[in-house]
Coordinates of C-alpha atoms and ligand atoms in Angstrom, one line a residue:
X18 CA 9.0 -8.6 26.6
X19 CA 7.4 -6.2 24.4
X20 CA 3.9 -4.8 25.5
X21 CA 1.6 -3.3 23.3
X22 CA -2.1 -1.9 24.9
X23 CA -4.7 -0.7 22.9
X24 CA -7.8 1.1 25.0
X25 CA -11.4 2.3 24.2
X26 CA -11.9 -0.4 21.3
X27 CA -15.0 -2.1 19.7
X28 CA -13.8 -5.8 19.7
X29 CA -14.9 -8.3 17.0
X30 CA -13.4 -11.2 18.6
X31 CA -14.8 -13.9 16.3
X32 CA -14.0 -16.5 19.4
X33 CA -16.9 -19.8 19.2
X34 CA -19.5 -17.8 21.4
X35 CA -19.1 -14.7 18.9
X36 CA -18.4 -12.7 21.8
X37 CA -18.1 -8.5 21.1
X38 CA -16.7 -6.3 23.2
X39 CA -17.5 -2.4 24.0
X40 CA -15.4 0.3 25.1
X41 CA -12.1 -2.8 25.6
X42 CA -9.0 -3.2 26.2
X43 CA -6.4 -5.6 23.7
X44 CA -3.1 -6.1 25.1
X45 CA -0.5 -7.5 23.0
X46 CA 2.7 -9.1 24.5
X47 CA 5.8 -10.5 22.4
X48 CA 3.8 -11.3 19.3
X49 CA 0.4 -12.8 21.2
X50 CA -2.7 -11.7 22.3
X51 CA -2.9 -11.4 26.4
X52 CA -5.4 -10.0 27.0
X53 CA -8.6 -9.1 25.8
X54 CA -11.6 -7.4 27.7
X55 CA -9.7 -5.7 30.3
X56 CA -6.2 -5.3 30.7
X57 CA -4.8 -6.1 34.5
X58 CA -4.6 -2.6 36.7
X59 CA -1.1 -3.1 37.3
X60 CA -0.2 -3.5 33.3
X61 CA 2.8 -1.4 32.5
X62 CA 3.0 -1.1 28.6
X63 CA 5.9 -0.2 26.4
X64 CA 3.1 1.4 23.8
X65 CA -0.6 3.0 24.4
X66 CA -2.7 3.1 21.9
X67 CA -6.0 4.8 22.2
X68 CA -8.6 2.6 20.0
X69 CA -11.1 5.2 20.3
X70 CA -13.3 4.7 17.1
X71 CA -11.8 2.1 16.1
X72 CA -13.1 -1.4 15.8
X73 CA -11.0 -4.4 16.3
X74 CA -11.3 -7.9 13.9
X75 CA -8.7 -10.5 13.1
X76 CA -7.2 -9.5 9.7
X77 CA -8.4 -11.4 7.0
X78 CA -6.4 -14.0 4.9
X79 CA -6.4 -14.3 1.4
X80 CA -6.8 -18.2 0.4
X81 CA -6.2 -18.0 -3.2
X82 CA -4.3 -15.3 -4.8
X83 CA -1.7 -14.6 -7.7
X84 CA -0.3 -11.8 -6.5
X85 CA 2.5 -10.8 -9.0
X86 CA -0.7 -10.7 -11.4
X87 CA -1.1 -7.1 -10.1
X88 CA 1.0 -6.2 -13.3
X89 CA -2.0 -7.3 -15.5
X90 CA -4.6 -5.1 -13.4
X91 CA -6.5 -3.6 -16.3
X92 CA -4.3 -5.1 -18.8
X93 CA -7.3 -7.8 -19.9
X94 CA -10.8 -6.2 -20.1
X95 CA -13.9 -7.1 -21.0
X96 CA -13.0 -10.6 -22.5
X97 CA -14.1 -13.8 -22.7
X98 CA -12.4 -16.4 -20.5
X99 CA -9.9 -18.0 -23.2
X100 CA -9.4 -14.9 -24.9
X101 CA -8.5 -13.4 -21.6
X102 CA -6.2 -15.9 -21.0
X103 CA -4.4 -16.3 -24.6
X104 CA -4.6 -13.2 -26.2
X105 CA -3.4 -10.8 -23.3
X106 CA -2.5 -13.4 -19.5
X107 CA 0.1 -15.4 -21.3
X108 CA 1.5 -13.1 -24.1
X109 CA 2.1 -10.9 -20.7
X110 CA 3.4 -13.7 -18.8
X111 CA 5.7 -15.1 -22.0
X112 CA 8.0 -12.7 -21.3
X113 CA 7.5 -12.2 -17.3
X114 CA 11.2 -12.0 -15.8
X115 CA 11.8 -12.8 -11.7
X116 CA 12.3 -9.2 -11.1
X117 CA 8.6 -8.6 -12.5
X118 CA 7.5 -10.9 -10.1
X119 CA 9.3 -9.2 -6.9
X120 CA 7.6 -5.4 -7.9
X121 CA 4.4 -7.4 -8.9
X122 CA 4.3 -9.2 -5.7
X123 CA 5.5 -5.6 -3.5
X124 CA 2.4 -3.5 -5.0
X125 CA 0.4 -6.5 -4.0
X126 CA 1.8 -6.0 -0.2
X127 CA 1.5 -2.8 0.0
X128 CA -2.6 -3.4 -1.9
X129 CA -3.0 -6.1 1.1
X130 CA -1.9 -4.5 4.1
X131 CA -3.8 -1.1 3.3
X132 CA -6.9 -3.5 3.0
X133 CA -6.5 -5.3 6.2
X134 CA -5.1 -8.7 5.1
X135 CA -2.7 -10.0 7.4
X136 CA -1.9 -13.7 5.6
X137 CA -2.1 -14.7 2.0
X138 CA -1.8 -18.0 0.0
X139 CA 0.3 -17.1 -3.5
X140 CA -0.1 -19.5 -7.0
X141 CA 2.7 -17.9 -9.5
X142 CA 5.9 -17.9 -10.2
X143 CA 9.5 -17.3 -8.6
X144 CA 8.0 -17.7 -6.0
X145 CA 11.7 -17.0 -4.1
X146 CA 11.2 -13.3 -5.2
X147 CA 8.2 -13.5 -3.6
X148 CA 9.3 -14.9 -0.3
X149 CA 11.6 -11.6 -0.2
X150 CA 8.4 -9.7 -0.1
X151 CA 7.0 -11.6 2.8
X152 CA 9.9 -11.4 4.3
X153 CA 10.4 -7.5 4.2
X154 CA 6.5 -6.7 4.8
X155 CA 6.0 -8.7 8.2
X156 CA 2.9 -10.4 6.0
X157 CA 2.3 -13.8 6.6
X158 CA 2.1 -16.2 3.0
X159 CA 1.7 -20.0 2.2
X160 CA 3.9 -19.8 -1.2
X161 CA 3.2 -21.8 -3.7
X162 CA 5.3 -22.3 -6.9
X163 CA 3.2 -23.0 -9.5
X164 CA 4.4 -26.4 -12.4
X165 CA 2.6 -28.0 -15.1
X166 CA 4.6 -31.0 -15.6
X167 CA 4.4 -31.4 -19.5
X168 CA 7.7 -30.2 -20.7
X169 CA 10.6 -28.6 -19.2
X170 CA 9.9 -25.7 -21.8
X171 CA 6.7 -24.8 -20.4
X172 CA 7.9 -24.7 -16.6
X173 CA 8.3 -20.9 -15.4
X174 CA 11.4 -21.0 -13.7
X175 CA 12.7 -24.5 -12.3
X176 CA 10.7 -27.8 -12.6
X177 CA 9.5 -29.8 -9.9
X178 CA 12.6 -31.3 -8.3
X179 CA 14.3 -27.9 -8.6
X180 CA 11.2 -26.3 -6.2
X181 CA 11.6 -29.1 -3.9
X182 CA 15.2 -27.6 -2.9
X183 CA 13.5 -24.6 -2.6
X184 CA 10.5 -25.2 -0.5
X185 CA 13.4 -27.2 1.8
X186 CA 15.1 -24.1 2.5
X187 CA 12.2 -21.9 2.8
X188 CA 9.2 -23.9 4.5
X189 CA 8.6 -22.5 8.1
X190 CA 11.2 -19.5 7.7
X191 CA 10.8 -15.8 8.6
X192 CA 10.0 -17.0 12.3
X193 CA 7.2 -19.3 10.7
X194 CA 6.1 -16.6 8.9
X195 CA 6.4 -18.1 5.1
X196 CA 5.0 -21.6 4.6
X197 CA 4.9 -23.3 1.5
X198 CA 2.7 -25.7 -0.4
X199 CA 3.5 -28.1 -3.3
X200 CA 1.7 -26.5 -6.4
X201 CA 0.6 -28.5 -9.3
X202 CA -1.3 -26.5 -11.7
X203 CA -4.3 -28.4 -11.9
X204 CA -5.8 -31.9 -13.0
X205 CA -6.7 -30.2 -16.6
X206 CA -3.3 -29.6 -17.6
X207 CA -1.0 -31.7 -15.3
X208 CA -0.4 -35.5 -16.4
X209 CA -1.8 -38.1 -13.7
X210 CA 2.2 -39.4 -13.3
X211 CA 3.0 -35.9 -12.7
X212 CA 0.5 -35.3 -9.9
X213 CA 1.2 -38.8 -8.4
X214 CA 4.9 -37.9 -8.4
X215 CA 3.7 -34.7 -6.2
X216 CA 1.7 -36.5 -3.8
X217 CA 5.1 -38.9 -3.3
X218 CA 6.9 -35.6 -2.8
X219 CA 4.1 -34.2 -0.5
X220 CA 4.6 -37.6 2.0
X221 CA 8.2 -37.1 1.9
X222 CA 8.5 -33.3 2.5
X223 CA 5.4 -33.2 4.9
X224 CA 3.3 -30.6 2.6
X225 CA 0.1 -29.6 1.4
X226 CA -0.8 -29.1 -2.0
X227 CA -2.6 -25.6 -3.1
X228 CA -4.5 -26.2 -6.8
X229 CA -6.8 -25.4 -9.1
X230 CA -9.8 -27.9 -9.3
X231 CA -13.2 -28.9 -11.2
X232 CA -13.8 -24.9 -12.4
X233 CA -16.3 -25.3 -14.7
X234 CA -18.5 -28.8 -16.9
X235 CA -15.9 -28.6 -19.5
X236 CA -13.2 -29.5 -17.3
X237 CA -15.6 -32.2 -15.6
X238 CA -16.5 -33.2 -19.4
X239 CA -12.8 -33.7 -20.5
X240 CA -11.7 -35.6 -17.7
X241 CA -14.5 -38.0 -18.1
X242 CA -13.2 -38.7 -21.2
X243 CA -9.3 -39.1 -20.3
X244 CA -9.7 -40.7 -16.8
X245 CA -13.2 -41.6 -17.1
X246 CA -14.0 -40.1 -13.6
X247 CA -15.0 -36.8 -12.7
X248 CA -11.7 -33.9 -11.9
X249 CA -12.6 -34.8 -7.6
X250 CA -12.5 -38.0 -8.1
X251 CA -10.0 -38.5 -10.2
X252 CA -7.2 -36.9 -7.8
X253 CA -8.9 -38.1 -4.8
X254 CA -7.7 -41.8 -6.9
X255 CA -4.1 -40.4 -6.5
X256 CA -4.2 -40.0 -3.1
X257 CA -3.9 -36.1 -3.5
X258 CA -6.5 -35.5 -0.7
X259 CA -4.5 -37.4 1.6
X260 CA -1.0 -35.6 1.8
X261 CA 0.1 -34.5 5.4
X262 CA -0.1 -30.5 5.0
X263 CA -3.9 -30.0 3.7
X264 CA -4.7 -29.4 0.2
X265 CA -6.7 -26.0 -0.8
X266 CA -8.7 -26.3 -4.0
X267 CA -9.2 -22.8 -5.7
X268 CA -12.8 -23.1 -7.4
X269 CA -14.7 -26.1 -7.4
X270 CA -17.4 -25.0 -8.7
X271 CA -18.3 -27.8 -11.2
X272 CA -19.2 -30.4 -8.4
X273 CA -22.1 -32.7 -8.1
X274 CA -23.0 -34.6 -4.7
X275 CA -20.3 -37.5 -4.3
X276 CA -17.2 -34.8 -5.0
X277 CA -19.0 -32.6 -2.7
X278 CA -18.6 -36.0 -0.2
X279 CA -15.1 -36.4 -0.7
X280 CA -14.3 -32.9 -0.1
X281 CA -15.6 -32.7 3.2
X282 CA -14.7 -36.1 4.1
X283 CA -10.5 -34.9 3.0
X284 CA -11.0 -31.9 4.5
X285 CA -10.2 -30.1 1.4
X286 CA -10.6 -26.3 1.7
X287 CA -12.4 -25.2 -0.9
X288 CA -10.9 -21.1 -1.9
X289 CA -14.3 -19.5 -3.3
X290 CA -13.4 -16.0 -5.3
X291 CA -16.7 -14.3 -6.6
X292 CA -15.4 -11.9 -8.3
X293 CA -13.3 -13.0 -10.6
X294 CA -16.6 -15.8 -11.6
X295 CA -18.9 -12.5 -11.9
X296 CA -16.7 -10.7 -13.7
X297 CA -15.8 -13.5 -16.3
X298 CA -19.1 -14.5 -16.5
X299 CA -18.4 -18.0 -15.5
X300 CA -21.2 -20.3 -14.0
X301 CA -21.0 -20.4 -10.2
X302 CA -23.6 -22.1 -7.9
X303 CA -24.2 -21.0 -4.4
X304 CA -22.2 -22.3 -1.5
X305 CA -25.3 -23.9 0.5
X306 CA -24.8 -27.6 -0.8
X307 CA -21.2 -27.3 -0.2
X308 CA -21.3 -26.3 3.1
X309 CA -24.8 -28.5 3.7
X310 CA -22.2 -31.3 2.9
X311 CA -19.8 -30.1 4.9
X312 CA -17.2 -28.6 3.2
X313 CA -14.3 -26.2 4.2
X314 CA -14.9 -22.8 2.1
X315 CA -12.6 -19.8 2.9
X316 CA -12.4 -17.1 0.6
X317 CA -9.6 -15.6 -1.5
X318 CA -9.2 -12.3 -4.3
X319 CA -7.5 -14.6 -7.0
X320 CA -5.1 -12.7 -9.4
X321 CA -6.0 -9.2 -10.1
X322 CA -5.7 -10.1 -13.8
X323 CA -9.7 -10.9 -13.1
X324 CA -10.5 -8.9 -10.2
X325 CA -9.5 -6.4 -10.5
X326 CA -8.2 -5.5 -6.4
X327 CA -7.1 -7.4 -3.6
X328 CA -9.5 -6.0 -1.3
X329 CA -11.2 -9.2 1.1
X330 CA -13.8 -6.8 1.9
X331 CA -14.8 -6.7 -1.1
X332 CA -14.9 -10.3 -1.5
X333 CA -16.3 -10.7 1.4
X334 CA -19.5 -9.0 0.9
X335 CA -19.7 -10.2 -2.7
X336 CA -19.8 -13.7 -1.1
X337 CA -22.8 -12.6 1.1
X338 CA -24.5 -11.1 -1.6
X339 CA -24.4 -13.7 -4.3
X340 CA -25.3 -16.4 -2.0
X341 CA -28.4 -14.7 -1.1
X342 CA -29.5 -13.6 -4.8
X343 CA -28.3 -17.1 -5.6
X344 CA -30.8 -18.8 -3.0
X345 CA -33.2 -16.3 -3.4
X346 CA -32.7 -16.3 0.6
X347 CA -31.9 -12.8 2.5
X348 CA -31.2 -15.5 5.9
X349 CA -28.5 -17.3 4.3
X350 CA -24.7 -16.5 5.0
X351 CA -26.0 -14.4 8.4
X352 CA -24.6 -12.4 11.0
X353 CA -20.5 -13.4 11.4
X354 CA -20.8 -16.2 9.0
X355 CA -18.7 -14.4 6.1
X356 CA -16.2 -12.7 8.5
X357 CA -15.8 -16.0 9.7
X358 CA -14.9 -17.3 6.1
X359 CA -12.7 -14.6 5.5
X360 CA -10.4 -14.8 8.5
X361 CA -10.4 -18.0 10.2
X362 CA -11.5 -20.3 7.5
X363 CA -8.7 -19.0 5.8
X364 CA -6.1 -19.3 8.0
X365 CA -7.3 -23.0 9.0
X366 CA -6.5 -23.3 5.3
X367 CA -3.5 -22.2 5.2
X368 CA -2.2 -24.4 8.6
X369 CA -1.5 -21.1 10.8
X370 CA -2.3 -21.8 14.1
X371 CA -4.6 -20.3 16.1
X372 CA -5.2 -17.0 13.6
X373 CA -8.1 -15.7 12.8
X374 CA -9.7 -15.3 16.7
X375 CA -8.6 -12.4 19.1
X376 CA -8.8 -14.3 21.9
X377 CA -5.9 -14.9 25.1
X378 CA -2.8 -16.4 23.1
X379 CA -3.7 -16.3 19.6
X380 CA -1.0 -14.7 17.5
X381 CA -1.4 -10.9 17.3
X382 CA -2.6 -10.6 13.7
X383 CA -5.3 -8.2 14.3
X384 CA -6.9 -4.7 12.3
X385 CA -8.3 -1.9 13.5
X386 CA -11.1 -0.7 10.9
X387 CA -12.3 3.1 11.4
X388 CA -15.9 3.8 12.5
X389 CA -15.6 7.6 12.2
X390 CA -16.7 7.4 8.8
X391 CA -20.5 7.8 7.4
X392 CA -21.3 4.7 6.0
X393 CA -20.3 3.6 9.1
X394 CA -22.9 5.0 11.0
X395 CA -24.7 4.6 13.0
X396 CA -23.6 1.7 14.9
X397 CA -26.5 -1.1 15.2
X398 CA -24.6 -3.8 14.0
X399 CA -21.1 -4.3 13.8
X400 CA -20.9 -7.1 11.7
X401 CA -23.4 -5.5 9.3
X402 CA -21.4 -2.6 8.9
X403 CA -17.9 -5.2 8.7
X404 CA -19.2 -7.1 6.1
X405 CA -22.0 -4.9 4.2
X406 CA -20.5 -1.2 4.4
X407 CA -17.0 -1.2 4.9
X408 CA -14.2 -0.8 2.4
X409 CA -10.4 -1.7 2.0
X410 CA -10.0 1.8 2.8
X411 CA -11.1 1.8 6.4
X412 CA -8.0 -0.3 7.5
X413 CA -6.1 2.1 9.6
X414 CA -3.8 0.0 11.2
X415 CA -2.4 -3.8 10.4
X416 CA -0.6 -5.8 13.3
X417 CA 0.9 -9.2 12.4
X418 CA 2.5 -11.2 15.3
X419 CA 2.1 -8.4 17.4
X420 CA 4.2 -6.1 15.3
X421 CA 2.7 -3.0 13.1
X422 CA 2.8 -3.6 9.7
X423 CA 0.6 -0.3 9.1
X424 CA -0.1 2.7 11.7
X425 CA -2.8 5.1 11.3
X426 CA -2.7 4.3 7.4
X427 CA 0.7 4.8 6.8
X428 CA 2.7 1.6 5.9
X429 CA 5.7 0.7 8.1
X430 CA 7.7 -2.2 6.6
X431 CA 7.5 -1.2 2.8
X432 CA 8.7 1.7 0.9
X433 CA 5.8 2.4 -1.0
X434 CA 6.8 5.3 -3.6
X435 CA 9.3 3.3 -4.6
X436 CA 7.0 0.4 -5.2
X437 CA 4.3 2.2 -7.4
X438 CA 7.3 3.8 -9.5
X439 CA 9.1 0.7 -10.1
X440 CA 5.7 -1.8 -10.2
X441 CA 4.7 0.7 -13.2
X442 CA 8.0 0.6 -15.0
X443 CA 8.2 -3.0 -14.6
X444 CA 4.5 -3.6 -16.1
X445 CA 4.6 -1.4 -19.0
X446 CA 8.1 -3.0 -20.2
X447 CA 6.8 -6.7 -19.5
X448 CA 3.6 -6.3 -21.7
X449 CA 5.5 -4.5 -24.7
X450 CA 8.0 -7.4 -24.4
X451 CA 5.3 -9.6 -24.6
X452 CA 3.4 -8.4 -27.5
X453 CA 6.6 -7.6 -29.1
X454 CA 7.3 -11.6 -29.0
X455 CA 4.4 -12.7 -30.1
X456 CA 4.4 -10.6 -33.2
X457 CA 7.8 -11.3 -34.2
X458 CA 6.5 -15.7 -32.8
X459 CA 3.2 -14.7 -35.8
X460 CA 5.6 -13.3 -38.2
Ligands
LIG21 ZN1 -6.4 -18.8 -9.5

C-alpha cells in the first residue's frame, strides 16, 4: 500500500458543509483520499510532502472539450461563426490525419495538467489516438467519437457500427480511467433515424450520449420547421434523455421554459463554455433560469479553435463574471458556487464517482495551487482568490488517483519537448494540406 502525506496545507475540500481547512494534513493511500484534517500520529508514509503555501482543491474537469482542436489555436481569428467554421475549421480538418489527432490531443494534456485539470470529456475524432494519450498521461477522459450519420463520406474515421467495436474494447479501461460516450453530432445535422439508432445502441451498450444541442434560435427555428418541435424536445421524443449512462448537452443556450423542464427532469448536464460564446459573439443568456429550473450545468473550455486555452480557471471565472453582468447582480454565482461547477458538476457529468470532493475515500484527484504569488495575496478569501485571481499557471502539482501527474510544475507522465516540437510540425503540415485541397477542390 502506497502512502502519500502532504503537511502544512490550505484545504478547499468542497465536501456538502464547504468545510476549509488551515494549516492540514491530506493523506493519500493506494489511489484514495484517507485522510483529511489530520493524519493519525502513528502514520508512516512512503512520501512527505510539505504543502506549505500551497492550497489544496479537487482538480477540475473539463465537460466539453475538442481537444485535438489545439492544432487550430490561432489558426481562425477574428471571424464570424460560419466563416470560422467553413473557411479555416474544416478546410483544416479536411485533411486532418489520426496522427494529427494523437500530437493535437498530447499538447492538450500537457495544456490541461499544467492548468490543474484532472478529467476531461473529448468530441473529435480518432478518438483511439486519443485514448493513447489518456492512457500515457494518467489523465482521466470520457471519449467521445464524434458521427454525423449522413453519408459514409462525411464520417471522420469509421461510422457508427465501426465505433461501437471500439467503445467495446475501450469503455472502462486504463483501471477505469477512460470512459466513453456514444457521440452523435448533434440534432442540426444528424437524421432523426440516425439518432434513434444511437439511443438503441446506447440501451444495448449501457452508454451515455455527449452532444451538441439547441446553440442558438436558428437551430430552434429550423427544427421547428423539419420536426415541428423545438431541438429539446425533439430528442427528448427519441428517447435520447433516457439512455443508461447520462447524456451531456454542450450549449443549450437557445431554450425557453418547457426545454429548460425536461432538462432537469432527464438529468441532462448541460456543459456551459463562455468563452468560446464571448469570443464568437454568439447570444448567450445567464445561467439563473436554468439552474432556477433545476438544471445540471458543469463547465467545459470547448475546442481551442474558439478559445483560445484550455485553462478551467479561466472559464471559471468567466462564468462568474458573465452571470453577474448578465443579471446585473454582484450576489449571483457566490462564494464556492463556480468551483463547485468546475469540479464536481463536472465529474457528476462525466459518471466518475466520487471526484470532485477531498473528502475520506474519494479518489485522489487533487491540485495544489500556489499562494506565494501577489495576486494571491493577501489571504481573506480563498475561494475569491480560486476563482477571481488565480491562473492556469499557479497549478504546481496535479495528482490523479493518487498518483502525480505533475510535481512542483514539472510534468511527469508526458514528454513535453517532444510534444511542442512534433504538435508544431504536425499543425503547420495539416493546414497547408488543407488549403492546398481546397484550392486544387476550387480549381
Ligand atoms: Zn463543442
Amino acid at each position: 500500500m502506497t502512502t502519500i502525506h502532504i503537511r502544512n496545507l490550505e484545504i478547499v475540500t468542497l465536501d456538502d458543509a464547504g468545510t476549509i481547512l488551515h494549516d492540514a494534513d491530506l493523506v493519500v493511500q493506494d489511489g484514495r483520499i484517507a485522510y483529511v484534517g489530520e493524519a493519525p500520529p502513528d502514520l508512516r508514509a512512503d512520501e512527505v510532502v510539505d504543502g506549505s503555501g500551497r492550497v489544496a482543491m479537487p482538480g477540475f474537469v473539463n465537460a466539453h472539450c475538442h481537444s485535438p482542436m489545439t492544432f487550430e489555436r490561432g489558426w481562425a481569428e477574428d471571424l464570424p461563426f460560419d466563416r470560422w467554421l467553413n473557411e479555416k475549421i474544416w478546410v483544416a480538418e479536411s485533411a486532418l490525419t489520426p496522427d494529427d489527432v494523437y500530437w493535437g490531443a498530447a499538447l492538450a494534456a500537457c495544456e490541461m495538467i499544467r492548468s490543474g485539470t484532472v478529467a476531461f470529456n473529448d468530441h473529435y475524432f480518432y478518438m483511439d489516438r486519443v485514448a493513447e494519450v489518456v492512457r500515457e498521461s494518467g489523465l482521466k477522459a470520457v471519449l467521445t467519437w464524434c458521427v454525423f450519420g449522413i453519408g459514409p463520406e462525411a464520417e471522420v474515421g469509421p461510422g457508427l457500427e465501426d465505433t461501437v467495436e471500439w467503445i467495446k474494447e475501450t469503455h472502462g479501461t486504463a483501471d477505469g480511467r477512460i470512459r466513453t460516450f456514444l457521440g452523435p453530432h448533434s440534432p442540426y445535422i444528424c437524421p432523426p433515424d440516425f439518432l434513434s439508432r444511437i439511443v438503441e445502441l446506447a440501451h444495448e451498450l449501457g452508454q451515455g450520449i455527449h452532444l451538441h444541442l439547441s446553440e442558438d434560435s436558428e437551430q430552434v427555428t429550423q427544427s421547428l420547421e423539419r420536426h415541428g418541435m423545438r431541438p429539446v424536445q425533439f430528442v427528448d421524443s427519441l428517447g435520447l434523455f433516457d439512455v443508461p449512462g447520462g447524456v451531456v448537452a454542450a450549449h443549450g443556450l437557445a431554450l425557453n421554459e418547457p426545454d429548460r423542464d425536461i432538462l432537469a427532469e432527464k438529468g441532462v448536464h448541460v456543459a456551459h463554455c463562455p468563452i468560446t460564446y464571448m469570443k464568437l459573439a454568439m447570444v448567450f443568456p445567464p445561467l439563473r433560469p436554468r439552474l432556477a429550473a433545476g438544471v445540471r450545468v458543469c463547465l467545459g473550455t470547448d475546442g481551442p479553435g474558439s478559445n483560445n486555452d484550455m485553462d478551467m480557471f479561466a472559464v471559471m471565472r468567466q462564468t462568474a463574471l458573465n452571470e453577474k453582468y448578465l443579471m446585473l447582480d454582484p450576489e449571483a454565482l457566490p462564494g464556492d458556487t463556480p468551483l463547485r461547477m468546475a469540479t464536481q458538476n463536472g465529474a457528476r457529468a462525466l459518471g466518475f464517482e466520487g471526484m470532485g470532493a477531498l473528502v475520506p475515500g474519494a479518489p485522489a484527484d487533487l491540485i495544489l495551487v500556489n499562494l506565494d504569488a501577489p495576486h494571491m495575496r493577501p489571504i481573506h478569501s480563498l475561494i475569491a482568490n480560486l476563482v477571481f485571481a488565480a491562473k492556469g499557471g499557479d497549478v504546481t502539482d496535479v495528482m490523479v488517483d493518487g498518483r502525480w501527474l505533475m510535481r512542483n510544475r514539472e510534468l511527469q507522465t508526458l514528454d513535453e519537448a517532444r510534444i511542442l516540437y512534433e504538435a508544431e510540425r504536425h499543425a503547420q503540415a495539416m493546414v497547408r494540406r488543407g488549403m492546398r485541397q481546397m484550392r486544387e477542390y476550387r480549381g
